[in-house]
Coordinates of C-alpha atoms in Angstrom, one line a residue:
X1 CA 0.0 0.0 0.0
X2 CA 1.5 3.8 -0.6
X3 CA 1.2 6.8 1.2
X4 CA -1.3 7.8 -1.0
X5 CA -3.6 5.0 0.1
X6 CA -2.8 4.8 3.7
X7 CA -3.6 9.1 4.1
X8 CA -7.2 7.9 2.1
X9 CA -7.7 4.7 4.6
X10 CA -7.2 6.8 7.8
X11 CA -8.9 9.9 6.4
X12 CA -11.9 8.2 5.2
X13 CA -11.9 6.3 9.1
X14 CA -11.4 9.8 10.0
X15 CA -14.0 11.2 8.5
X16 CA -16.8 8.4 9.5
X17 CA -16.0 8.2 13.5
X18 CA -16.6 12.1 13.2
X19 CA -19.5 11.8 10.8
X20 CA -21.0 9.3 12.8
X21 CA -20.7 11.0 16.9
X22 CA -21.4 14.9 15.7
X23 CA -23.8 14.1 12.8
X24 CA -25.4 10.5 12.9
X25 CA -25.8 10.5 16.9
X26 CA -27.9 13.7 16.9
X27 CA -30.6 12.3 14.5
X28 CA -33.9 12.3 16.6
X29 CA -34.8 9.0 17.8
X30 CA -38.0 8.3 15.5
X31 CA -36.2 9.6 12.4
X32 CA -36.3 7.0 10.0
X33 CA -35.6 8.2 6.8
X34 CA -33.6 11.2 6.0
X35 CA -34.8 14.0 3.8
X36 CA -33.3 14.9 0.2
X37 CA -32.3 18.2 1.4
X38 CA -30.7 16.2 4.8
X39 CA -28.8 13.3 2.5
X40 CA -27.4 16.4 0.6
X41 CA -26.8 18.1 3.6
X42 CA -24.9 15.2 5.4
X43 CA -23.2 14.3 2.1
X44 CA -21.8 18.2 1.8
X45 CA -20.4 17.4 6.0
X46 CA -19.1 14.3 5.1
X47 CA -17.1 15.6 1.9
X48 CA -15.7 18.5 4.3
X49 CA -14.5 16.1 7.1
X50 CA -12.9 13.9 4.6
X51 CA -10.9 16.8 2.9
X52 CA -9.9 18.0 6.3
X53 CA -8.5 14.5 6.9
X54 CA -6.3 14.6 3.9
X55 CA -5.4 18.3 4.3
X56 CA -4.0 16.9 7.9
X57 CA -2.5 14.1 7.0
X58 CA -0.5 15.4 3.8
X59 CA 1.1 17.7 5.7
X60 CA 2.9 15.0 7.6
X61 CA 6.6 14.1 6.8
X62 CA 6.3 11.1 4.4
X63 CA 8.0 8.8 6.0
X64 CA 4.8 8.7 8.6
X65 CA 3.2 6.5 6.0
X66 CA 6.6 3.9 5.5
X67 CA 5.8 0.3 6.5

């Protein structure tokens, strides 16, 4: 695996543990399907978290990502 694939693996697990405790978690107990507008919505969060990751994680010295 590169560096390349190793900044996607941890930024996309990244990405879903924050997704998933600051976005998922406050979803009202009866809601069982989401809107249009709140897929969108969550998509647009989810995108942002991701690119965060990346951002982060690129900025780390390479060999970080070395086996």
């Amino acid at each position: 695996m590169n560096e390349n694939e190793i900044m996607q693996k941890l930024a996309l697990a990244w990405a879903t543990e924050v997704f998933r405790k600051t976005y998922l978690e406050k979803l009202p107990a009866d809601c069982h399907r989401l809107t249009d507008s709140e897929v969108s919505d969550s998509l647009a969060y989810f995108r942002e978290l991701y690119q965060e990751a990346l951002n982060i994680y690129s900025s780390y010295p390479k060999h970080f990502f070395e086996d």
